[in-house]
Coordinates of C-alpha atoms in Angstrom, one line a residue:
M21 CA -12.4 -11.9 -37.2
T22 CA -9.3 -10.2 -38.8
L23 CA -7.4 -7.3 -37.1
D24 CA -8.9 -4.9 -39.5
E25 CA -12.5 -6.0 -39.8
I26 CA -12.5 -5.3 -35.9
K27 CA -10.5 -1.4 -36.6
A28 CA -13.2 -1.0 -39.1
R29 CA -15.6 -1.2 -35.8
L30 CA -13.6 1.6 -34.1
Q31 CA -13.3 5.2 -33.9
N32 CA -10.0 7.8 -34.0
V33 CA -7.9 4.7 -35.5
H34 CA -4.3 5.7 -35.6
G35 CA -2.1 2.7 -35.9
G36 CA -2.5 0.8 -32.8
S37 CA -4.9 2.6 -30.8
A38 CA -8.3 3.4 -30.9
R39 CA -11.3 5.1 -28.7
C40 CA -12.3 2.5 -26.5
P41 CA -16.2 1.5 -27.4
A42 CA -16.7 0.6 -23.2
H43 CA -16.6 3.9 -22.1
E44 CA -16.6 7.7 -22.6
D45 CA -13.0 8.0 -24.6
K46 CA -11.6 11.1 -25.2
S47 CA -7.5 10.0 -25.2
N48 CA -7.7 6.7 -27.8
S49 CA -7.2 4.2 -24.5
L50 CA -7.4 1.2 -26.4
S51 CA -5.0 -1.0 -28.3
V52 CA -5.4 -3.3 -30.7
T53 CA -2.7 -5.4 -32.3
E54 CA -2.6 -8.9 -33.1
G55 CA -1.2 -11.2 -31.4
K56 CA 0.4 -14.3 -32.2
N57 CA -2.0 -17.6 -34.3
G58 CA -3.7 -14.5 -35.6
R59 CA -5.5 -13.6 -32.2
V60 CA -6.7 -9.2 -31.7
L61 CA -5.6 -8.5 -28.6
L62 CA -7.7 -5.9 -26.8
K63 CA -6.4 -3.6 -24.5
C64 CA -7.9 -1.0 -22.3
H65 CA -5.4 1.3 -20.3
A66 CA -8.4 3.3 -18.6
G67 CA -9.8 -0.4 -17.0
C68 CA -12.0 -1.4 -19.2
T69 CA -12.8 -5.7 -19.4
T70 CA -12.0 -7.3 -22.9
E71 CA -15.1 -8.6 -22.7
K72 CA -17.2 -5.3 -22.0
I73 CA -15.0 -4.3 -24.8
C74 CA -16.1 -7.3 -27.6
G75 CA -19.8 -6.7 -26.1
A76 CA -19.8 -2.8 -27.2
L77 CA -18.7 -3.6 -30.3
G78 CA -21.4 -6.4 -30.8
I79 CA -18.9 -9.5 -30.7
T80 CA -18.2 -12.0 -28.9
V81 CA -14.6 -12.9 -26.8
A82 CA -14.4 -15.8 -29.6
D83 CA -14.2 -13.2 -32.4
L84 CA -10.9 -12.0 -31.8
F85 CA -9.4 -15.6 -32.5
S86 CA -8.6 -16.4 -35.7
E87 CA -10.4 -19.7 -37.7
S88 CA -7.0 -21.1 -37.6
L89 CA -6.5 -20.8 -34.1
K90 CA -10.2 -21.7 -33.1
K91 CA -9.8 -25.4 -35.5
E92 CA -6.1 -26.1 -33.8
E93 CA -6.5 -29.3 -32.9
K94 CA -4.7 -30.0 -28.8
P95 CA -1.2 -31.5 -29.4
R96 CA -0.8 -34.8 -27.7
Q97 CA 0.7 -34.2 -24.1
E98 CA 3.9 -35.9 -24.2
K99 CA 4.9 -38.3 -21.0
R100 CA 7.5 -36.2 -18.3
E101 CA 10.1 -37.2 -15.3
F102 CA 10.5 -34.9 -12.9
V103 CA 13.6 -33.3 -12.4
A104 CA 13.4 -30.7 -9.5
K105 CA 11.0 -28.7 -7.1
Y106 CA 11.7 -24.9 -6.0
D107 CA 9.6 -23.4 -3.2
Y108 CA 8.7 -19.3 -3.5
T109 CA 8.4 -18.1 0.1
D110 CA 8.0 -14.6 0.9
E111 CA 11.8 -13.0 2.8
N112 CA 10.3 -14.4 6.2
G113 CA 10.8 -18.3 4.8
A114 CA 6.6 -18.6 4.8
F115 CA 5.7 -20.7 1.9
L116 CA 3.8 -18.7 -1.4
Y117 CA 4.0 -21.4 -3.7
R118 CA 5.8 -24.6 -5.3
K119 CA 7.6 -24.9 -9.1
T120 CA 8.2 -27.8 -10.4
R121 CA 10.4 -28.8 -13.4
Y122 CA 10.1 -31.9 -15.2
R123 CA 12.4 -33.5 -17.9
T124 CA 9.8 -34.0 -21.3
E125 CA 9.8 -37.4 -23.7
S126 CA 11.6 -35.1 -26.7
G127 CA 14.6 -33.5 -23.9
G128 CA 13.0 -30.2 -23.7
K129 CA 11.4 -28.9 -20.2
T130 CA 8.2 -27.7 -18.4
F131 CA 6.6 -26.5 -15.3
V132 CA 4.2 -26.8 -13.3
W133 CA 3.0 -24.0 -10.4
S134 CA 1.3 -25.2 -7.2
H135 CA 0.0 -23.8 -4.1
K136 CA -1.4 -24.8 -0.6
D137 CA -5.0 -24.7 -0.6
G138 CA -5.8 -26.1 3.5
K139 CA -3.9 -29.0 3.1
E140 CA -4.5 -30.0 -0.7
M141 CA -1.6 -28.8 -3.2
K142 CA -3.8 -27.7 -6.3
I143 CA -1.8 -25.8 -9.8
G144 CA -1.5 -22.4 -9.8
R145 CA -0.2 -19.9 -8.0
G146 CA -3.2 -19.3 -5.6
G147 CA -3.7 -15.1 -6.9
A148 CA 0.2 -14.7 -4.9
E149 CA 2.0 -12.2 -6.7
P150 CA 5.6 -12.7 -8.4
V151 CA 7.9 -12.9 -6.2
L152 CA 12.2 -13.6 -6.8
Y153 CA 13.1 -17.4 -5.8
N154 CA 15.7 -18.0 -2.9
L155 CA 14.0 -14.0 -1.3
W156 CA 14.1 -15.1 1.9
E157 CA 18.1 -16.0 2.0
A158 CA 18.6 -12.8 0.3
A159 CA 16.7 -10.5 2.5
D160 CA 19.9 -8.9 4.9
K161 CA 22.6 -10.0 2.4
P162 CA 24.4 -6.7 1.0
E163 CA 25.4 -8.6 -1.8
L164 CA 24.3 -11.2 -4.1
Y165 CA 23.6 -13.1 -7.6
M166 CA 20.9 -12.8 -10.1
V167 CA 20.3 -15.1 -12.3
E168 CA 17.4 -16.4 -14.8
G169 CA 16.9 -19.5 -13.1
E170 CA 16.3 -21.6 -10.2
K171 CA 18.5 -24.2 -10.8
D172 CA 21.7 -21.4 -11.1
V173 CA 20.3 -20.5 -7.9
E174 CA 20.9 -23.5 -6.3
T175 CA 24.3 -24.0 -8.4
L176 CA 25.3 -21.0 -7.1
R177 CA 24.1 -21.8 -4.0
R178 CA 26.4 -25.5 -3.4
M179 CA 29.2 -22.5 -4.0
G180 CA 28.5 -20.6 -0.6
L181 CA 27.1 -17.8 -2.9
T182 CA 23.7 -16.0 -1.9
A183 CA 21.5 -16.3 -5.3
V184 CA 18.0 -15.1 -6.7
S185 CA 16.3 -15.8 -9.6
V186 CA 13.3 -14.3 -11.5
P187 CA 9.9 -16.9 -11.8
D188 CA 9.9 -17.5 -15.3
G189 CA 13.5 -16.8 -17.0
A190 CA 14.2 -14.9 -19.5
A191 CA 10.5 -14.1 -20.2
S192 CA 9.5 -12.7 -16.6
K193 CA 8.2 -9.3 -16.5
W194 CA 10.1 -7.3 -14.2
H195 CA 8.2 -6.1 -10.8
G196 CA 8.4 -3.3 -8.7
N197 CA 8.6 -5.5 -5.6
F198 CA 12.0 -7.2 -7.6
T199 CA 13.3 -3.7 -7.1
A200 CA 12.0 -3.2 -3.7
A201 CA 13.3 -6.5 -2.4
L202 CA 17.1 -5.3 -3.8
E203 CA 17.3 -2.0 -2.8
S204 CA 20.3 -0.4 -1.7
K205 CA 22.4 -3.9 -2.5
R206 CA 25.3 -4.7 -4.6
V207 CA 24.2 -6.8 -7.1
T208 CA 25.4 -8.9 -9.8
I209 CA 23.5 -10.3 -12.6
I210 CA 24.6 -13.2 -14.7
E211 CA 23.6 -13.6 -18.2
D212 CA 23.0 -16.7 -20.3
N213 CA 24.5 -17.1 -23.6
D214 CA 22.1 -15.7 -25.9
E215 CA 20.4 -13.1 -26.7
P216 CA 17.5 -13.3 -24.6
G217 CA 19.5 -13.9 -21.6
K218 CA 21.7 -10.5 -22.3
A219 CA 18.5 -8.9 -22.8
F220 CA 17.1 -9.9 -19.6
A221 CA 20.0 -8.9 -17.9
E222 CA 20.1 -5.6 -18.9
R223 CA 16.3 -4.8 -18.3
A224 CA 16.9 -6.3 -14.8
A225 CA 20.2 -3.5 -14.4
Q226 CA 18.2 -1.1 -15.7
A227 CA 15.1 -1.8 -13.2
L228 CA 17.2 -1.9 -10.7
F229 CA 19.9 1.1 -11.7
G230 CA 19.3 3.8 -8.6
H231 CA 17.7 1.8 -7.0
A232 CA 20.7 -0.8 -6.2
A233 CA 24.3 0.0 -4.4
E234 CA 25.7 -1.6 -7.3
V235 CA 24.9 -3.5 -10.4
K236 CA 27.1 -5.5 -12.8
I237 CA 26.2 -7.6 -16.0
L238 CA 28.7 -10.6 -15.9
D239 CA 29.4 -12.4 -19.2
L240 CA 31.2 -15.8 -18.7
T241 CA 32.1 -15.8 -22.1
R242 CA 34.6 -13.5 -21.3
E243 CA 36.5 -15.9 -18.7
W244 CA 34.8 -19.2 -20.5
T245 CA 35.2 -19.0 -24.2
D246 CA 34.3 -22.2 -25.4
L247 CA 30.8 -22.1 -23.3
K248 CA 28.2 -23.3 -25.9
P249 CA 25.4 -21.2 -26.9
H250 CA 22.3 -21.1 -24.6
G251 CA 25.0 -22.3 -21.4
D252 CA 24.7 -20.6 -18.6
I253 CA 26.5 -21.3 -14.7
S254 CA 25.3 -24.1 -14.4
D255 CA 26.9 -25.5 -17.6
V256 CA 30.2 -23.2 -16.9
V257 CA 29.9 -25.7 -13.3
D258 CA 29.6 -28.8 -15.7
M259 CA 32.4 -28.3 -18.2
E260 CA 35.0 -27.4 -14.8
G261 CA 34.6 -30.3 -12.4
S262 CA 36.3 -27.9 -10.1
K263 CA 33.5 -26.1 -8.1
K264 CA 36.4 -24.7 -6.4
D265 CA 38.5 -23.4 -9.2
V266 CA 35.0 -22.6 -10.2
L267 CA 34.5 -19.7 -7.8
R268 CA 37.8 -18.0 -8.5
R269 CA 37.4 -17.3 -11.7
L270 CA 33.9 -15.9 -11.6
E271 CA 35.2 -13.3 -8.4
A272 CA 37.8 -12.5 -11.0
L273 CA 35.3 -12.0 -13.3
Q274 CA 33.4 -10.1 -10.9
I275 CA 36.0 -8.0 -10.1
T276 CA 37.2 -6.7 -13.8
T277 CA 33.7 -6.3 -14.9
P278 CA 32.6 -2.6 -14.3
V279 CA 30.2 -1.2 -13.0
Y280 CA 26.9 -0.7 -15.4
T281 CA 25.4 2.5 -16.5
P282 CA 22.5 2.9 -19.2
H283 CA 23.7 2.3 -22.6
N284 CA 22.3 0.4 -25.6
A285 CA 19.6 -0.5 -23.5
E286 CA 16.6 -0.1 -26.8
A287 CA 18.9 -2.4 -29.1
A288 CA 19.2 -4.9 -26.8
Q289 CA 15.4 -4.7 -25.9
E290 CA 14.4 -5.1 -29.8
A291 CA 16.6 -7.9 -30.5
A292 CA 15.0 -9.8 -28.1
Q293 CA 11.6 -9.1 -29.4
S294 CA 9.0 -11.2 -31.6
P295 CA 7.1 -9.0 -33.8
E296 CA 4.1 -9.7 -32.2
D297 CA 5.7 -8.1 -28.7
A298 CA 7.1 -5.3 -30.8
A299 CA 3.2 -4.8 -32.6
E300 CA 1.8 -4.6 -29.1
E301 CA 4.7 -2.1 -27.4
D302 CA 4.1 0.0 -30.4
A303 CA 0.5 0.1 -29.8
A304 CA 1.0 0.6 -25.9
E305 CA 3.6 3.7 -26.9
D306 CA 1.3 5.1 -28.8
A307 CA -1.5 5.4 -26.3
F308 CA 1.3 6.6 -24.0
F309 CA 1.7 9.6 -26.5
E310 CA -1.8 10.5 -26.9
C311 CA -1.7 10.9 -23.0
F312 CA 0.2 14.5 -23.7
R313 CA -1.7 17.6 -24.9
P314 CA -0.9 21.5 -25.2
L315 CA -2.1 23.3 -22.4
S316 CA -4.9 25.2 -23.8
D317 CA -6.5 21.7 -24.0
F318 CA -7.2 21.7 -20.5
D319 CA -10.3 23.4 -18.5
E320 CA -9.5 25.6 -16.0
R321 CA -11.1 24.6 -12.8
E322 CA -11.6 26.5 -8.9
A323 CA -10.7 24.1 -6.0
A324 CA -14.0 22.2 -5.0
W325 CA -14.7 21.3 -1.6
L326 CA -15.7 18.5 -0.1
I327 CA -15.9 20.1 3.5
P328 CA -15.0 24.0 2.8
G329 CA -11.7 25.0 3.5
W330 CA -10.7 21.9 5.2
V331 CA -11.8 18.9 3.0
P332 CA -10.3 19.2 -1.2
K333 CA -12.8 17.1 -3.2
G334 CA -11.3 15.1 -5.4
Q335 CA -8.2 14.7 -3.5
I336 CA -6.2 13.0 -0.3
T337 CA -6.5 14.2 2.8
L338 CA -4.9 13.5 5.7
L339 CA -5.9 13.2 9.5
A340 CA -2.7 12.1 11.9
A341 CA -2.9 12.4 16.1
D342 CA -1.8 9.9 18.8
G343 CA -4.2 6.7 19.5
G344 CA -7.2 7.6 22.3
T345 CA -7.6 11.1 20.6
G346 CA -10.4 10.6 18.5
K347 CA -9.6 10.1 15.6
T348 CA -12.7 7.9 15.1
T349 CA -15.6 9.6 16.1
L350 CA -13.7 12.3 14.2
W351 CA -14.2 10.5 10.7
C352 CA -17.1 8.9 11.8
N353 CA -19.2 12.0 12.3
I354 CA -17.8 13.4 8.5
V355 CA -18.9 9.8 7.2
A356 CA -22.0 10.2 9.0
A357 CA -22.9 14.0 8.3
L358 CA -22.6 13.3 4.4
S359 CA -24.2 10.2 4.1
S360 CA -27.3 12.4 5.6
G361 CA -26.8 15.7 4.1
R362 CA -26.2 16.9 7.5
K363 CA -23.4 19.0 8.9
S364 CA -20.4 17.9 10.2
L365 CA -18.1 19.2 13.0
L366 CA -16.2 20.9 10.3
D367 CA -19.0 22.8 8.4
T368 CA -19.9 26.5 8.9
A369 CA -23.6 27.3 9.5
D370 CA -24.8 27.8 6.7
T371 CA -23.9 24.6 4.7
D372 CA -25.7 23.0 2.8
R373 CA -25.6 19.8 1.1
K374 CA -27.4 16.7 -0.7
P375 CA -26.8 12.8 1.1
L376 CA -24.1 11.4 -0.6
S377 CA -22.6 7.6 -0.8
V378 CA -19.5 7.5 1.1
A379 CA -16.9 4.3 1.8
F380 CA -15.0 3.5 5.3
L381 CA -12.2 0.7 4.7
T382 CA -11.0 0.1 8.4
T383 CA -8.0 -2.7 9.8
E384 CA -8.6 -2.0 13.1
D385 CA -12.0 -1.6 14.5
S386 CA -14.9 -4.0 14.1
V387 CA -17.6 -3.3 12.1
R388 CA -20.1 -5.4 13.9
Q389 CA -19.1 -4.9 17.1
K390 CA -18.6 -1.1 17.1
L391 CA -18.7 0.9 14.2
K392 CA -22.1 0.3 12.6
R393 CA -23.3 1.2 16.4
K394 CA -20.8 4.1 16.7
L395 CA -22.4 5.5 12.9
R396 CA -26.2 4.9 14.2
E397 CA -25.4 6.8 16.3
A398 CA -23.5 9.8 14.9
G399 CA -26.8 10.1 12.1
A400 CA -25.5 8.1 9.4
D401 CA -27.7 6.8 6.8
Q402 CA -26.4 3.2 6.5
T403 CA -28.2 2.9 3.1
K404 CA -25.6 5.2 1.6
V405 CA -22.4 3.8 3.6
L406 CA -20.5 1.3 1.9
T407 CA -17.6 -1.2 3.6
P408 CA -15.9 -4.6 3.0
D409 CA -17.6 -7.7 5.0
F410 CA -14.2 -8.9 6.2
L411 CA -16.1 -12.1 7.5
A412 CA -18.1 -13.0 4.0
D413 CA -14.3 -12.9 2.3
K414 CA -13.5 -16.8 2.4
E415 CA -11.2 -16.9 -0.7
G416 CA -9.3 -13.9 0.5
L417 CA -10.0 -12.1 -2.2
L418 CA -9.1 -9.0 0.1
R419 CA -5.8 -10.0 1.2
D420 CA -4.4 -7.2 -2.1
F421 CA -7.0 -5.0 -1.4
K422 CA -4.2 -2.4 -1.5
F423 CA -2.9 1.1 -2.8
G424 CA -1.9 0.6 -6.1
T425 CA -3.5 -2.0 -6.9
H426 CA -6.6 -3.0 -9.8
K427 CA -9.1 -4.0 -7.6
M428 CA -8.6 -0.8 -5.4
A429 CA -8.4 1.3 -9.0
S430 CA -12.2 -0.9 -10.0
F431 CA -13.7 -0.7 -6.2
I432 CA -13.3 3.1 -6.6
R433 CA -14.7 3.1 -10.7
R434 CA -17.1 0.8 -9.8
F435 CA -19.1 2.2 -7.0
R436 CA -17.6 5.9 -7.2
P437 CA -17.7 7.2 -3.5
A438 CA -17.6 10.8 -2.7
L439 CA -15.6 10.2 0.6
C440 CA -13.2 6.5 1.1
V441 CA -11.9 6.9 4.6
F442 CA -9.2 4.7 5.1
D443 CA -8.3 3.8 8.9
P444 CA -5.1 3.4 9.3
V445 CA -3.4 3.9 6.2
Q446 CA -0.8 0.9 7.4
G447 CA -3.7 -1.0 6.7
F448 CA -3.6 -0.5 2.8
I449 CA 0.0 -0.2 1.8
P450 CA 1.1 -3.4 -0.2
P451 CA 3.3 -5.7 2.3
E452 CA 6.0 -5.5 -0.2
I453 CA 6.7 -1.4 0.0
N454 CA 8.9 -0.1 2.5
M455 CA 7.3 2.8 4.2
G456 CA 10.4 4.7 4.6
S457 CA 11.3 4.7 1.2
R458 CA 9.7 7.7 -0.5
N459 CA 10.4 6.6 -4.1
A460 CA 8.0 3.1 -3.3
M461 CA 5.3 5.4 -1.5
R462 CA 5.1 8.0 -4.3
D463 CA 4.8 5.1 -6.7
C464 CA 2.0 3.4 -4.5
M465 CA -0.4 6.5 -3.7
A466 CA -0.3 8.3 -6.9
P467 CA -3.1 6.2 -8.2
L468 CA -5.1 7.8 -6.3
I469 CA -4.9 11.4 -6.9
S470 CA -5.4 10.2 -10.5
L471 CA -8.6 8.1 -9.3
G472 CA -10.0 11.2 -6.8
E473 CA -10.0 13.7 -10.2
E474 CA -11.1 11.9 -12.4
Y475 CA -13.9 10.1 -10.5
G476 CA -14.5 12.4 -8.0
T477 CA -13.7 10.9 -4.9
T478 CA -12.0 12.4 -2.0
F479 CA -9.7 10.4 0.2
L480 CA -9.5 10.4 4.3
I481 CA -6.0 9.0 5.4
I482 CA -5.7 8.2 8.7
C483 CA -2.4 7.9 10.5
H484 CA -1.2 7.3 14.0
T485 CA 1.6 10.5 15.5
N486 CA 4.7 9.3 16.3
K487 CA 6.4 10.0 20.1
R488 CA 8.9 12.4 19.2
K489 CA 9.8 14.6 21.7
G490 CA 9.9 18.0 20.3
A491 CA 8.6 17.0 16.8
S492 CA 5.1 18.7 15.2
G493 CA 3.6 18.9 11.9
R494 CA 5.1 16.6 9.0
D495 CA 7.5 15.5 11.9
R496 CA 5.2 14.0 13.7
I497 CA 3.8 11.6 10.7
A498 CA 4.4 8.0 11.7
D499 CA 6.7 5.7 9.5
T500 CA 7.0 8.6 6.6
A501 CA 6.7 12.4 6.2
D502 CA 5.2 11.5 2.4
L503 CA 1.6 11.3 3.5
W504 CA 2.2 15.1 4.5
D505 CA 3.9 16.1 0.4
I506 CA 1.1 13.6 -0.9
A507 CA -2.0 15.2 0.7
R508 CA -3.7 18.8 -0.1
S509 CA -4.8 19.1 3.4
V510 CA -3.7 17.8 6.9
L511 CA -5.0 17.4 9.4
M512 CA -3.1 17.0 13.1
M513 CA -5.7 16.1 16.7
G514 CA -4.4 16.5 19.8
Y515 CA -5.4 17.6 23.5
T516 CA -5.5 21.3 25.4
E517 CA -4.5 22.0 28.4
E518 CA -8.3 22.9 28.9
A519 CA -10.5 19.1 30.6
G520 CA -11.5 17.2 27.9
V521 CA -11.0 19.9 25.5
R522 CA -9.7 18.5 21.8
Y523 CA -7.8 20.5 19.1
L524 CA -8.2 20.4 15.4
S525 CA -5.1 22.1 13.8
N526 CA -5.3 22.7 10.0
E527 CA -1.6 22.2 9.0
K528 CA -1.3 22.4 5.4
N529 CA -3.6 23.4 2.7
N530 CA -3.4 23.9 -0.9
Y531 CA -6.3 25.1 -2.2
A532 CA -7.1 27.7 1.0
S533 CA -5.3 29.5 3.9
L534 CA -5.2 27.8 6.8
Q535 CA -8.4 27.1 8.5
E536 CA -8.2 28.3 13.0
T537 CA -8.0 25.7 15.1
V538 CA -11.6 24.1 16.0
L539 CA -11.5 23.4 19.5
F540 CA -14.0 20.0 20.5
T541 CA -15.7 17.4 23.0
I542 CA -16.7 14.4 23.1
D543 CA -20.2 13.9 25.3
E544 CA -20.7 10.7 26.9
A545 CA -22.6 9.5 23.5
G546 CA -19.1 9.7 21.8
Q547 CA -20.5 12.5 20.1
P548 CA -18.5 15.8 19.2
H549 CA -19.2 19.1 19.9
R550 CA -17.2 22.5 19.2
S551 CA -16.4 24.4 22.1
G552 CA -14.4 27.3 20.3
T553 CA -11.5 28.5 18.1
S554 CA -7.9 29.0 18.8
M555 CA -5.2 30.5 17.1
K556 CA -3.0 27.9 17.9
R557 CA -1.3 25.6 15.6
D558 CA 0.1 21.1 17.0
R559 CA 3.3 22.5 17.6
E560 CA 2.3 25.7 19.8
Y561 CA 0.4 22.7 21.8
M562 CA 2.9 20.1 21.5
L563 CA 5.3 22.3 23.1
A564 CA 3.4 23.2 26.4
A565 CA 2.9 19.5 26.5
A566 CA 6.7 19.2 26.2
A567 CA 7.2 22.0 29.3
E568 CA 5.7 20.3 31.6
I569 CA 6.4 16.6 31.4
K570 CA 10.0 18.0 31.5
N571 CA 8.6 19.5 35.3
P572 CA 8.2 16.4 37.3
T573 CA 7.7 18.4 40.5
L574 CA 4.6 19.6 39.9
C575 CA 3.4 16.5 38.4
N576 CA 4.5 14.9 42.1
D577 CA 3.0 17.9 43.5
C578 CA -0.4 16.7 41.6
K579 CA -0.5 13.5 42.4
E580 CA -0.3 14.2 46.3
A581 CA -3.2 16.9 45.8
L582 CA -5.4 14.6 44.0
L583 CA -4.6 11.6 46.9
Q584 CA -5.2 14.2 49.4
V585 CA -8.7 15.1 47.6
L586 CA -9.4 11.4 47.9
D587 CA -8.9 11.4 51.5
E588 CA -11.3 14.4 52.5
N589 CA -14.2 12.5 50.0
E590 CA -13.9 9.3 51.7
C591 CA -11.2 8.2 48.9
S592 CA -13.8 7.7 45.9
M593 CA -14.9 10.5 44.3
A594 CA -16.5 11.3 40.5
V595 CA -13.6 11.6 38.3
K596 CA -15.1 14.8 37.0
D597 CA -15.6 16.6 39.9
M598 CA -11.7 15.5 41.1
E599 CA -10.5 17.2 38.2
A600 CA -12.5 20.0 39.0
K601 CA -11.2 20.7 42.1
L602 CA -7.3 20.1 41.0
K603 CA -8.0 22.7 38.4
E604 CA -9.1 25.2 41.6
Y605 CA -5.4 24.5 42.9
G606 CA -4.4 25.3 39.7
Y607 CA -3.7 22.2 38.4
T608 CA -4.0 22.1 34.0
F609 CA -5.6 19.1 32.9
R610 CA -2.7 17.7 31.1
T611 CA -0.8 17.9 34.3
I612 CA -3.9 16.3 36.0
R613 CA -3.8 13.6 33.3
R614 CA -0.5 12.8 33.5
A615 CA -0.6 12.7 37.5
K616 CA -3.9 10.0 37.2
E617 CA -1.9 7.6 35.1
D618 CA 1.0 7.4 37.1
L619 CA -1.4 6.8 40.2
C620 CA -2.9 4.3 37.8
A621 CA 0.3 2.8 36.3
S622 CA 1.0 2.1 40.6
S623 CA -1.6 1.1 41.4
A624 CA -2.1 3.9 44.3
I625 CA -5.8 4.7 42.3
R626 CA -8.1 3.0 40.2
V627 CA -10.9 3.9 37.7
K628 CA -14.1 2.3 37.2
P629 CA -17.5 3.0 35.7
G630 CA -20.2 4.6 38.0
G631 CA -23.4 2.6 37.1
K632 CA -25.8 3.0 33.7
G633 CA -25.8 6.2 33.2
A634 CA -23.5 7.9 35.9
P635 CA -20.2 9.2 35.7
W636 CA -16.9 7.5 35.8
V637 CA -15.5 6.8 39.7
V638 CA -11.9 7.1 41.0
E639 CA -10.6 5.5 43.9
K640 CA -7.6 4.4 46.3
T641 CA -7.2 1.2 45.3
E642 CA -7.0 0.0 49.4
F643 CA -10.6 1.1 49.4
S644 CA -12.0 -0.2 45.9
E645 CA -13.2 -3.9 44.6
P646 CA -11.1 -5.9 43.3
D647 CA -11.6 -6.9 39.3
T648 CA -12.6 -3.4 38.5
Y649 CA -12.1 -2.1 35.6
T650 CA -9.7 0.4 34.2
P651 CA -10.3 2.7 31.4
P652 CA -8.1 4.9 28.8
S653 CA -6.3 7.6 30.5
D654 CA -8.1 10.0 28.0
T655 CA -11.6 8.8 29.9

């Protein structure tokens, strides 16, 4: 079918854009253009597949090809001769895939990609994302060269210089991980002596501007005026014969070349574009402009809540705490309540809800060995709780299931859970993203916001806190404070000075006033129970804990008292009874816990299970049986 015939089946056609027939489209999400050989190109910017779009139009994917293309005979494959192989690795030198270069019988060149599957090499990149060639060597270098191809990288390496190249030459798309890999480095781009080479250099410099410490573009013809068309640095070395002379003149050219600033970028890009590419870009631009509307077109909505006052619907909520505080217990309580239609620890007495579909994604705890039982005991409706089965993933399909990826967006569109829990956040940050980089984290997390508002999914992100002394609030968020900024509600957990009592503090709330801090305990069955509220915040609890830590005399006195209490009780007693006795002597739970940790670390005492249904026991080690189990300090 022709482009006009396809457009005749679409609605609201404007230039190269139209409404997508595969979903309820109100903003011309579909780009429709003609590509090479007369093929009609359909691209839905909301994520609909070409197959789904064709099905909605009543045609097949084959109908998008022109008759001449369908009948075109496959050309005879030329004989080829091996030239070189280039292994692509990650920044640590681990093998990803290989690019093999061949020379054809007509004098041209061709490339074949391959990857390891077990012990075999198979065609293709194996689903791995594109990376820079020679990335591992450039990872710790403050300055380097960028060229178009692997051959030029090896030429510069033989001259003692560090260089990287993109995987597909001047036609390469620029990926965000390229920028991340060259962040804060001084990058000198050597352009090939042709228009595509100049356009690529400009495109790369634009992408690096503001991220790299410095960017320069070298025009080799300023130093080597007789460089042939399409010539590159390898051709320069062949011309000169002396690598020493090339190196001297190259360094001189680098010094005299001014630092790059964006200029005439559109002209360079247009010069390298084919008419088909230009048409595709125009269509994409039309769709981009359709995203902008006057304020009068927006409807006005009140903030909606998944858990009133605590967890806003369709937004990001952050839950942060030290390890062992009970983060998993809390989010399991929330998941169980939402899936079964019951009240959670954070709900008020008049809360009434219907059972909802929820999902949790975790890279820490085993679903089969821990979380299934924990959620069952919390009362979850297991038919409404969705989670990935990592054991069933034999092909590594879940390996790149990360924030900002197409797979993550497709997962939310397909299942549309009311709540999606990520525990911990580090398990879902793409490996190339530096969590300390605010721009990178913003780009990585931003798609969750649009997905939440479009599909009504609320995101609960679990993260650890750091051990920085005197820190509280956003300063306690581990790895990056940007999580605090992007979240609409932030909850922080910790221990109070009372034995077994934890606090949950609402530290940030964009849509309501901060909620009162909830105090709660966790029973022997692992279920949380409210024990009251407090006006204290995370900062006050952290300052109180820091004050006690700064008083070693108090802790030493408590350790002596603990050992004395054990002596008075035949060197063994229930942990709860011991804590109650020390509390009578005026010690806080926090001091008691620290004294217990110190004595366990020095092997003066040991804590062990008291038997089925019986409380935990603390005893002096010289009276304990060998090989007893020492539980976590918060048991």
